[in-house]
C-alpha cells in the first residue's frame, strides 16, 4: 500500500464560507426560501421536448459537432433584437454567448484585471460574483445601496478622493441594476447615467449584470447603463430566469476588443452548440412577451403572499424594500441580531434562507437575510414565514434568558 505524501492546493482558493443552507436537501419537510430558483411549473418541459426533437431532426449531425448548426447565429440575432428593448444597439462582434452569466463575469474579470487590481461592488451584492472576484485575487471595495440602488454619489466621492491622494482607481465596478440580488431595488435612471459618466471620466469598466430585468411586474423598464456608456460597460443577461437555469446560457455585450479577449480565455470553445440549437427552436415556438407575462403572473402573487405573511408574523420587527419584480426579498432585523445564529434552528423547523453576511465583503450584514419568493407556492410561503418567525422569536427569547442569567 502506497503512503500518500502531503500536497498543497492552489493558493487561488479564497477562505470563503460554504453556503450550505441554500442547497440542503436532507430534510424532506424543508421549505426552501434560500433557492434562487424559478417556479418548477414555469419550466417549459413540453416545448423543450418539441424543440429538442426538432434539433435532432433538422440539425442533428451539425448540432452535435464542435461548430454546431444554425443555433449559435440565431441565438446571437435574438439577443441583438431583444437588447433593443434596453436601448442597447449591438452588432454581432459585440455579443458573446456564455455558459450562464456567471461564466461571463469570470471571463470579464480575468480579461480586465490582474491580481491586486480593485473591483468596486454594491453592498450587499451577489455572493457568486464576490467568489469570482476573490478567485481572481482582486481587491474589493463596497458601497451601500438604498431605495434607488447603488449610492453613486459615494462612488464619486471616493473617486475624487483617490485622485487627490494619488491612490489606485478601480478597474471594474460590478452592478446589478434591476431587482438587485439580494436587495430587490432598481438603480434610478439618473444614477445609471451618472455612473456611466464616471466610468468615462475615471477610465474604469462597469459590469452590468441584468439577470432579472425581464421580471418587471408592471412591465416597465428603463434604459440599460450600457445605453449611456457602451465603450465602458459590459452588459450581461441570461436565459436562466426567463426560460430555465439548466440551459446554462447567458451572454455578454461589450466592445469587440473585450469580446475577442474573452473568447481567448474561454478555453471550452463555443458554448454548447447543441443547447443553442435546442434553444433556437424553443424561441421559435415561444412568444417571449407572453412567456414573461406568464412568469410574472406566477411570481407577483407569491411575492404578495410573502409580504403579507411577513407583516402578519413579524410585524414591525423587520423592515424591507418591497420589489416590483425579480426573485428576492431582503429582510433587515434589529442591528444586534445575527441571522446566521438561528439558521440551523430554522432548518430543523423546516425552512431555509441565506444569512445576510454572505452578501457583504466581511464583518457586515449580520442582521439581514435573503428570501426567495419564486420557487414555492403561496400557501407554502405562508407556512414557511410562520416557521421562520417562530424560530426567530425562540432565538430572541433564548438570548434574553441568557442575558438575565448573566
CSV table of C-alpha atoms in Angstrom, one decimal:
chain,number,residue,atom,x,y,z
A,1,UNK,CA,0.0,0.0,0.0
A,2,UNK,CA,1.4,3.4,-1.0
A,3,UNK,CA,2.0,6.1,1.6
A,4,UNK,CA,0.4,9.3,0.4
A,5,UNK,CA,2.7,12.3,0.8
A,6,UNK,CA,1.2,15.7,1.7
A,7,UNK,CA,0.4,18.1,-1.0
A,8,UNK,CA,-1.0,21.6,-1.2
A,9,UNK,CA,-3.9,23.1,-3.1
A,10,UNK,CA,-3.7,26.2,-5.3
A,11,UNK,CA,-3.4,29.4,-3.4
A,12,UNK,CA,-6.2,30.8,-5.6
A,13,UNK,CA,-8.8,29.3,-3.3
A,14,UNK,CA,-10.2,32.1,-1.0
A,15,UNK,CA,-11.2,31.4,2.5
A,16,UNK,CA,-14.9,31.6,1.7
A,17,UNK,CA,-17.5,30.0,3.9
A,18,UNK,CA,-19.7,27.4,2.2
A,19,UNK,CA,-23.3,28.5,2.0
A,20,UNK,CA,-24.7,25.1,3.0
A,21,UNK,CA,-28.3,26.0,3.7
A,22,UNK,CA,-29.0,27.1,0.2
A,23,UNK,CA,-28.9,23.6,-1.1
A,24,UNK,CA,-29.6,21.5,1.9
A,25,UNK,CA,-31.7,18.5,0.9
A,26,UNK,CA,-31.6,16.1,3.9
A,27,UNK,CA,-34.9,17.4,5.3
A,28,UNK,CA,-37.9,16.2,3.4
A,29,UNK,CA,-40.1,18.7,5.2
A,30,UNK,CA,-37.8,21.6,4.2
A,31,UNK,CA,-39.4,24.7,2.6
A,32,UNK,CA,-36.5,26.3,0.6
A,33,UNK,CA,-36.7,30.1,0.7
A,34,UNK,CA,-33.0,30.1,0.1
A,35,UNK,CA,-33.1,28.8,-3.5
A,36,UNK,CA,-32.8,31.5,-6.2
A,37,UNK,CA,-34.8,29.2,-8.4
A,38,UNK,CA,-37.7,29.7,-10.8
A,39,UNK,CA,-41.1,28.1,-10.2
A,40,UNK,CA,-40.8,24.4,-11.2
A,41,UNK,CA,-44.1,24.6,-13.1
A,42,UNK,CA,-42.8,27.5,-15.2
A,43,UNK,CA,-40.1,25.4,-16.8
A,44,UNK,CA,-41.3,24.8,-20.4
A,45,UNK,CA,-40.9,21.0,-20.5
A,46,UNK,CA,-43.4,20.3,-23.3
A,47,UNK,CA,-42.0,23.0,-25.6
A,48,UNK,CA,-38.4,21.9,-24.8
A,49,UNK,CA,-39.3,18.4,-25.8
A,50,UNK,CA,-40.5,19.6,-29.2
A,51,UNK,CA,-37.5,21.8,-29.6
A,52,UNK,CA,-35.1,19.0,-28.8
A,53,UNK,CA,-36.7,16.7,-31.3
A,54,UNK,CA,-36.6,19.4,-33.9
A,55,UNK,CA,-32.9,20.0,-33.2
A,56,UNK,CA,-32.1,16.3,-33.9
A,57,UNK,CA,-34.3,16.0,-37.0
A,58,UNK,CA,-33.2,19.3,-38.7
A,59,UNK,CA,-29.6,20.0,-37.5
A,60,UNK,CA,-28.7,16.8,-35.7
A,61,UNK,CA,-25.2,16.0,-37.1
A,62,UNK,CA,-24.2,19.7,-37.2
A,63,UNK,CA,-25.7,20.4,-33.7
A,64,UNK,CA,-23.6,17.5,-32.3
A,65,UNK,CA,-20.4,18.7,-33.9
A,66,UNK,CA,-17.9,21.2,-32.5
A,67,UNK,CA,-19.0,24.2,-34.5
A,68,UNK,CA,-22.8,23.5,-34.4
A,69,UNK,CA,-25.6,24.2,-36.8
A,70,UNK,CA,-27.6,27.4,-37.2
A,71,UNK,CA,-28.3,27.7,-33.5
A,72,UNK,CA,-25.4,29.9,-32.4
A,73,UNK,CA,-26.0,32.5,-35.1
A,74,UNK,CA,-29.8,32.5,-34.4
A,75,UNK,CA,-29.2,33.0,-30.7
A,76,UNK,CA,-26.9,36.0,-31.3
A,77,UNK,CA,-29.5,37.5,-33.6
A,78,UNK,CA,-32.2,37.0,-30.9
A,79,UNK,CA,-30.0,38.7,-28.3
A,80,UNK,CA,-29.3,41.6,-30.6
A,81,UNK,CA,-33.0,42.2,-31.2
A,82,UNK,CA,-34.1,41.7,-27.6
A,83,UNK,CA,-31.4,44.1,-26.4
A,84,UNK,CA,-33.1,46.9,-28.2
A,85,UNK,CA,-35.7,47.0,-25.5
A,86,UNK,CA,-33.0,48.2,-23.1
A,87,UNK,CA,-31.8,50.8,-25.8
A,88,UNK,CA,-28.8,48.6,-26.5
A,89,UNK,CA,-27.6,48.6,-30.1
A,90,UNK,CA,-25.1,45.8,-30.6
A,91,UNK,CA,-23.6,44.2,-33.7
A,92,UNK,CA,-22.6,40.5,-33.8
A,93,UNK,CA,-19.0,41.2,-32.9
A,94,UNK,CA,-20.0,42.8,-29.6
A,95,UNK,CA,-22.0,39.7,-28.5
A,96,UNK,CA,-20.7,36.6,-26.8
A,97,UNK,CA,-22.8,33.6,-25.7
A,98,UNK,CA,-21.5,32.1,-22.5
A,99,UNK,CA,-22.3,29.2,-20.2
A,100,UNK,CA,-24.6,31.3,-18.0
A,101,UNK,CA,-23.9,34.8,-16.9
A,102,UNK,CA,-21.6,33.6,-14.2
A,103,UNK,CA,-19.1,32.5,-16.8
A,104,UNK,CA,-19.3,35.9,-18.4
A,105,UNK,CA,-18.5,37.5,-15.0
A,106,UNK,CA,-15.4,35.3,-14.7
A,107,UNK,CA,-14.2,36.0,-18.3
A,108,UNK,CA,-14.7,39.7,-17.9
A,109,UNK,CA,-12.8,39.7,-14.6
A,110,UNK,CA,-9.9,37.8,-16.0
A,111,UNK,CA,-9.9,39.9,-19.2
A,112,UNK,CA,-9.8,43.3,-17.5
A,113,UNK,CA,-8.0,42.8,-14.2
A,114,UNK,CA,-4.7,41.5,-12.8
A,115,UNK,CA,-4.2,40.2,-9.2
A,116,UNK,CA,-4.2,43.2,-6.9
A,117,UNK,CA,-6.4,45.4,-9.1
A,118,UNK,CA,-9.5,46.8,-7.4
A,119,UNK,CA,-13.1,45.9,-8.2
A,120,UNK,CA,-15.9,48.0,-6.6
A,121,UNK,CA,-19.2,46.4,-5.7
A,122,UNK,CA,-22.5,47.1,-4.2
A,123,UNK,CA,-23.2,46.3,-0.5
A,124,UNK,CA,-25.0,43.9,-0.4
A,125,UNK,CA,-24.3,42.1,-3.7
A,126,UNK,CA,-24.4,38.6,-5.4
A,127,UNK,CA,-22.2,36.3,-3.4
A,128,UNK,CA,-21.3,34.3,-6.6
A,129,UNK,CA,-19.7,37.4,-8.1
A,130,UNK,CA,-17.8,38.0,-4.9
A,131,UNK,CA,-16.3,34.5,-5.1
A,132,UNK,CA,-15.3,35.1,-8.7
A,133,UNK,CA,-13.6,38.3,-7.9
A,134,UNK,CA,-11.8,36.7,-4.9
A,135,UNK,CA,-10.6,33.8,-7.1
A,136,UNK,CA,-9.1,36.4,-9.5
A,137,UNK,CA,-7.1,37.8,-6.5
A,138,UNK,CA,-8.5,41.3,-6.8
A,139,UNK,CA,-9.1,43.8,-4.0
A,140,UNK,CA,-12.7,44.5,-3.3
A,141,UNK,CA,-14.3,47.8,-2.1
A,142,UNK,CA,-18.0,48.1,-1.4
A,143,UNK,CA,-20.6,50.9,-1.5
A,144,UNK,CA,-24.1,50.8,0.0
A,145,UNK,CA,-27.4,50.7,-1.8
A,146,UNK,CA,-30.6,52.5,-0.9
A,147,UNK,CA,-34.2,52.5,-2.4
A,148,UNK,CA,-32.7,53.9,-5.7
A,149,UNK,CA,-29.9,51.4,-5.9
A,150,UNK,CA,-26.2,52.0,-5.7
A,151,UNK,CA,-25.1,55.2,-3.9
A,152,UNK,CA,-23.4,56.6,-6.9
A,153,UNK,CA,-22.7,59.8,-5.1
A,154,UNK,CA,-20.5,57.9,-2.6
A,155,UNK,CA,-18.7,56.2,-5.5
A,156,UNK,CA,-18.0,59.6,-7.0
A,157,UNK,CA,-16.7,61.0,-3.7
A,158,UNK,CA,-14.3,58.1,-3.4
A,159,UNK,CA,-13.1,58.5,-6.9
A,160,UNK,CA,-12.3,62.2,-6.2
A,161,UNK,CA,-10.5,61.3,-3.0
A,162,UNK,CA,-8.4,58.6,-4.8
A,163,UNK,CA,-7.3,61.1,-7.4
A,164,UNK,CA,-6.5,63.8,-4.9
A,165,UNK,CA,-4.4,61.4,-2.9
A,166,UNK,CA,-2.8,59.6,-5.8
A,167,UNK,CA,-4.4,56.3,-4.8
A,168,UNK,CA,-5.3,53.5,-7.2
A,169,UNK,CA,-8.6,53.7,-9.1
A,170,UNK,CA,-10.9,50.7,-9.7
A,171,UNK,CA,-10.6,48.6,-12.9
A,172,UNK,CA,-14.2,47.4,-12.6
A,173,UNK,CA,-17.5,48.3,-11.0
A,174,UNK,CA,-20.0,45.5,-10.6
A,175,UNK,CA,-23.7,46.5,-10.6
A,176,UNK,CA,-27.0,44.6,-10.6
A,177,UNK,CA,-29.3,47.4,-11.8
A,178,UNK,CA,-32.7,45.8,-11.8
A,179,UNK,CA,-34.3,43.9,-8.9
A,180,UNK,CA,-30.9,43.7,-7.4
A,181,UNK,CA,-29.8,40.4,-5.8
A,182,UNK,CA,-30.4,40.5,-2.9
A,183,UNK,CA,-31.8,43.9,-2.2
A,184,UNK,CA,-34.6,43.9,-4.8
A,185,UNK,CA,-34.0,47.6,-5.6
A,186,UNK,CA,-33.6,49.3,-9.0
A,187,UNK,CA,-30.9,51.7,-10.0
A,188,UNK,CA,-32.5,55.0,-10.9
A,189,UNK,CA,-32.2,56.4,-14.3
A,190,UNK,CA,-30.2,59.5,-13.1
A,191,UNK,CA,-27.8,57.2,-11.2
A,192,UNK,CA,-27.3,55.0,-14.3
A,193,UNK,CA,-26.4,58.0,-16.4
A,194,UNK,CA,-24.1,59.4,-13.8
A,195,UNK,CA,-22.3,56.1,-13.2
A,196,UNK,CA,-21.6,55.8,-16.9
A,197,UNK,CA,-20.2,59.3,-17.0
A,198,UNK,CA,-17.9,58.4,-14.1
A,199,UNK,CA,-16.7,55.3,-15.9
A,200,UNK,CA,-15.6,57.5,-18.8
A,201,UNK,CA,-14.1,60.2,-16.6
A,202,UNK,CA,-12.1,57.9,-14.4
A,203,UNK,CA,-11.5,55.2,-17.0
A,204,UNK,CA,-13.0,52.1,-15.4
A,205,UNK,CA,-15.4,49.5,-16.8
A,206,UNK,CA,-18.8,48.6,-15.5
A,207,UNK,CA,-20.1,45.0,-15.4
A,208,UNK,CA,-23.9,45.5,-15.7
A,209,UNK,CA,-25.4,42.2,-14.5
A,210,UNK,CA,-29.0,42.4,-15.7
A,211,UNK,CA,-30.3,38.9,-14.9
A,212,UNK,CA,-33.7,40.0,-13.6
A,213,UNK,CA,-34.6,42.8,-16.0
A,214,UNK,CA,-37.4,40.9,-17.7
A,215,UNK,CA,-39.2,40.2,-14.5
A,216,UNK,CA,-41.0,43.5,-14.1
A,217,UNK,CA,-44.4,43.1,-12.6
A,218,UNK,CA,-45.8,46.2,-14.1
A,219,UNK,CA,-43.9,45.8,-17.4
A,220,UNK,CA,-41.9,49.0,-17.2
A,221,UNK,CA,-38.2,49.2,-18.0
A,222,UNK,CA,-35.6,51.9,-18.0
A,223,UNK,CA,-32.6,52.0,-20.4
A,224,UNK,CA,-29.6,50.0,-19.5
A,225,UNK,CA,-26.4,51.6,-18.1
A,226,UNK,CA,-24.9,50.3,-21.4
A,227,UNK,CA,-27.0,52.8,-23.4
A,228,UNK,CA,-25.3,55.7,-21.7
A,229,UNK,CA,-21.7,54.2,-21.9
A,230,UNK,CA,-21.3,51.5,-24.5
A,231,UNK,CA,-17.5,51.9,-24.5
A,232,UNK,CA,-17.2,51.5,-20.8
A,233,UNK,CA,-19.9,48.9,-20.0
A,234,UNK,CA,-20.1,45.2,-20.5
A,235,UNK,CA,-23.8,44.2,-20.3
A,236,UNK,CA,-24.8,40.7,-19.1
A,237,UNK,CA,-28.0,38.8,-19.1
A,238,UNK,CA,-29.3,35.2,-19.1
A,239,UNK,CA,-31.9,32.7,-20.1
A,240,UNK,CA,-31.8,31.3,-16.6
A,241,UNK,CA,-34.6,33.5,-15.2
A,242,UNK,CA,-36.9,33.6,-18.2
A,243,UNK,CA,-36.6,30.0,-19.6
A,244,UNK,CA,-34.6,27.6,-17.5
A,245,UNK,CA,-31.4,27.7,-15.5
A,246,UNK,CA,-30.4,24.2,-16.7
A,247,UNK,CA,-29.8,25.6,-20.2
A,248,UNK,CA,-26.7,27.4,-18.8
A,249,UNK,CA,-27.0,30.1,-21.5
A,250,UNK,CA,-26.1,33.7,-20.8
A,251,UNK,CA,-24.5,36.5,-22.8
A,252,UNK,CA,-22.2,39.4,-22.7
A,253,UNK,CA,-22.3,42.6,-24.8
A,254,UNK,CA,-19.2,44.8,-25.0
A,255,UNK,CA,-16.5,46.3,-27.1
A,256,UNK,CA,-15.3,43.9,-29.8
A,257,UNK,CA,-11.7,44.1,-28.3
A,258,UNK,CA,-13.1,42.9,-25.0
A,259,UNK,CA,-15.2,40.2,-26.5
A,260,UNK,CA,-12.2,38.9,-28.5
A,261,UNK,CA,-10.1,38.7,-25.4
A,262,UNK,CA,-12.9,36.9,-23.5
A,263,UNK,CA,-13.1,34.4,-26.3
A,264,UNK,CA,-9.4,33.6,-25.9
A,265,UNK,CA,-9.9,32.9,-22.2
A,266,UNK,CA,-12.9,30.8,-22.9
A,267,UNK,CA,-10.9,27.6,-23.2
A,268,UNK,CA,-14.1,25.4,-23.6
A,269,UNK,CA,-14.7,26.9,-27.0
A,270,UNK,CA,-18.2,27.7,-28.2
A,271,UNK,CA,-20.9,27.4,-25.5
A,272,UNK,CA,-22.8,24.2,-26.1
A,273,UNK,CA,-23.9,24.4,-29.7
A,274,UNK,CA,-26.4,21.7,-29.1
A,275,UNK,CA,-28.1,23.6,-26.3
A,276,UNK,CA,-28.1,26.7,-28.5
A,277,UNK,CA,-29.8,24.7,-31.3
A,278,UNK,CA,-32.5,23.5,-28.9
A,279,UNK,CA,-32.9,27.0,-27.5
A,280,UNK,CA,-33.2,28.4,-31.0
A,281,UNK,CA,-36.1,26.0,-31.7
A,282,UNK,CA,-37.7,26.8,-28.4
A,283,UNK,CA,-37.6,30.6,-29.1
A,284,UNK,CA,-39.3,30.0,-32.5
A,285,UNK,CA,-42.3,28.5,-30.8
A,286,UNK,CA,-42.3,30.8,-27.8
A,287,UNK,CA,-43.7,34.4,-27.7
A,288,UNK,CA,-41.2,35.8,-25.2
A,289,UNK,CA,-43.6,38.6,-24.1
A,290,UNK,CA,-46.3,36.0,-23.4
A,291,UNK,CA,-43.7,33.9,-21.5
A,292,UNK,CA,-42.7,36.9,-19.3
A,293,UNK,CA,-46.3,37.7,-18.6
A,294,UNK,CA,-46.9,34.1,-17.6
A,295,UNK,CA,-43.9,34.1,-15.3
A,296,UNK,CA,-44.9,37.4,-13.6
A,297,UNK,CA,-48.5,36.0,-13.2
A,298,UNK,CA,-46.9,33.3,-11.0
A,299,UNK,CA,-44.3,35.5,-9.2
A,300,UNK,CA,-46.4,38.5,-8.3
A,301,UNK,CA,-48.9,36.6,-6.1
A,302,UNK,CA,-46.0,34.7,-4.5
A,303,UNK,CA,-44.3,38.0,-3.7
A,304,UNK,CA,-47.5,39.4,-2.3
A,305,UNK,CA,-48.0,36.3,-0.2
A,306,UNK,CA,-44.6,36.6,1.3
A,307,UNK,CA,-45.0,40.3,2.1
A,308,UNK,CA,-48.4,39.6,3.7
A,309,UNK,CA,-47.0,36.8,5.8
A,310,UNK,CA,-44.0,38.8,7.0
A,311,UNK,CA,-46.3,41.6,8.1
A,312,UNK,CA,-48.5,39.2,9.9
A,313,UNK,CA,-45.9,37.2,11.7
A,314,UNK,CA,-43.1,39.7,12.1
A,315,UNK,CA,-45.0,43.0,12.4
A,316,UNK,CA,-42.6,45.9,12.9
A,317,UNK,CA,-39.7,43.6,14.0
A,318,UNK,CA,-38.3,43.6,10.4
A,319,UNK,CA,-38.1,46.1,7.5
A,320,UNK,CA,-37.7,45.5,3.8
A,321,UNK,CA,-38.0,47.1,0.4
A,322,UNK,CA,-40.9,45.6,-1.5
A,323,UNK,CA,-39.6,44.9,-5.0
A,324,UNK,CA,-41.7,45.3,-8.1
A,325,UNK,CA,-40.1,42.3,-9.8
A,326,UNK,CA,-37.2,39.8,-9.6
A,327,UNK,CA,-36.8,36.9,-7.2
A,328,UNK,CA,-36.0,38.2,-3.7
A,329,UNK,CA,-36.9,40.0,-0.5
A,330,UNK,CA,-34.2,41.4,1.7
A,331,UNK,CA,-35.1,41.5,5.4
A,332,UNK,CA,-33.5,43.8,7.9
A,333,UNK,CA,-33.6,42.8,11.6
A,334,UNK,CA,-32.6,44.8,14.6
A,335,UNK,CA,-28.9,45.6,14.5
A,336,UNK,CA,-28.0,43.3,17.4
A,337,UNK,CA,-29.4,40.2,15.6
A,338,UNK,CA,-27.1,37.8,13.7
A,339,UNK,CA,-29.3,35.8,11.3
A,340,UNK,CA,-26.7,33.1,10.9
A,341,UNK,CA,-27.2,32.2,14.6
A,342,UNK,CA,-30.6,30.7,14.1
A,343,UNK,CA,-30.1,29.3,10.6
A,344,UNK,CA,-29.7,25.7,11.9
A,345,UNK,CA,-32.8,26.0,14.1
A,346,UNK,CA,-34.8,27.2,11.1
A,347,UNK,CA,-33.5,24.3,9.1
A,348,UNK,CA,-34.7,21.9,11.9
A,349,UNK,CA,-38.1,23.7,11.8
A,350,UNK,CA,-38.2,23.1,8.1
A,351,UNK,CA,-37.4,26.4,6.4
A,352,UNK,CA,-34.2,27.7,4.8
A,353,UNK,CA,-32.8,31.1,4.0
A,354,UNK,CA,-29.5,32.7,3.3
A,355,UNK,CA,-27.9,34.8,6.1
A,356,UNK,CA,-27.1,38.3,5.2
A,357,UNK,CA,-23.3,38.2,5.9
A,358,UNK,CA,-22.7,36.2,2.7
A,359,UNK,CA,-23.7,39.2,0.5
A,360,UNK,CA,-21.0,41.5,2.0
A,361,UNK,CA,-17.3,41.7,2.0
A,362,UNK,CA,-16.5,40.9,5.6
A,363,UNK,CA,-17.9,41.5,9.1
A,364,UNK,CA,-21.1,43.2,7.7
A,365,UNK,CA,-24.7,42.4,7.1
A,366,UNK,CA,-25.3,40.1,10.0
A,367,UNK,CA,-28.8,41.5,10.7
A,368,UNK,CA,-30.1,40.7,7.2
A,369,UNK,CA,-31.4,37.7,5.4
A,370,UNK,CA,-32.4,36.9,1.8
A,371,UNK,CA,-35.6,35.1,1.0
A,372,UNK,CA,-36.7,33.9,-2.4
A,373,UNK,CA,-40.4,34.1,-3.3
A,374,UNK,CA,-40.4,32.5,-6.7
A,375,UNK,CA,-39.9,28.8,-6.0
A,376,UNK,CA,-42.7,27.9,-3.6
A,377,UNK,CA,-46.5,28.3,-3.9
A,378,UNK,CA,-48.4,30.9,-1.8
A,379,UNK,CA,-49.7,28.6,0.9
A,380,UNK,CA,-46.2,27.0,1.3
A,381,UNK,CA,-44.7,30.5,1.6
A,382,UNK,CA,-47.2,31.4,4.3
A,383,UNK,CA,-46.3,28.3,6.3
A,384,UNK,CA,-42.5,29.0,5.8
A,385,UNK,CA,-42.7,32.5,7.1
A,386,UNK,CA,-44.7,31.3,10.1
A,387,UNK,CA,-42.0,28.7,10.9
A,388,UNK,CA,-39.3,31.3,10.4
A,389,UNK,CA,-41.0,33.8,12.7
A,390,UNK,CA,-41.4,31.1,15.4
A,391,UNK,CA,-37.8,30.2,15.1
A,392,UNK,CA,-36.7,33.8,15.3
A,393,UNK,CA,-38.7,34.7,18.4
A,394,UNK,CA,-37.5,31.5,20.1
A,395,UNK,CA,-33.9,32.7,19.3
A,396,UNK,CA,-34.7,36.2,20.7
A,397,UNK,CA,-36.2,34.7,23.9
A,398,UNK,CA,-33.2,32.5,24.4
A,399,UNK,CA,-30.9,35.5,24.2
A,400,UNK,CA,-32.9,37.3,26.7
A,401,UNK,CA,-32.8,34.3,29.1
A,402,UNK,CA,-29.0,34.1,28.8
A,403,UNK,CA,-28.7,37.8,29.4
A,404,UNK,CA,-30.9,37.6,32.5
A,405,UNK,CA,-28.9,34.7,33.9
A,406,UNK,CA,-25.6,36.5,33.4
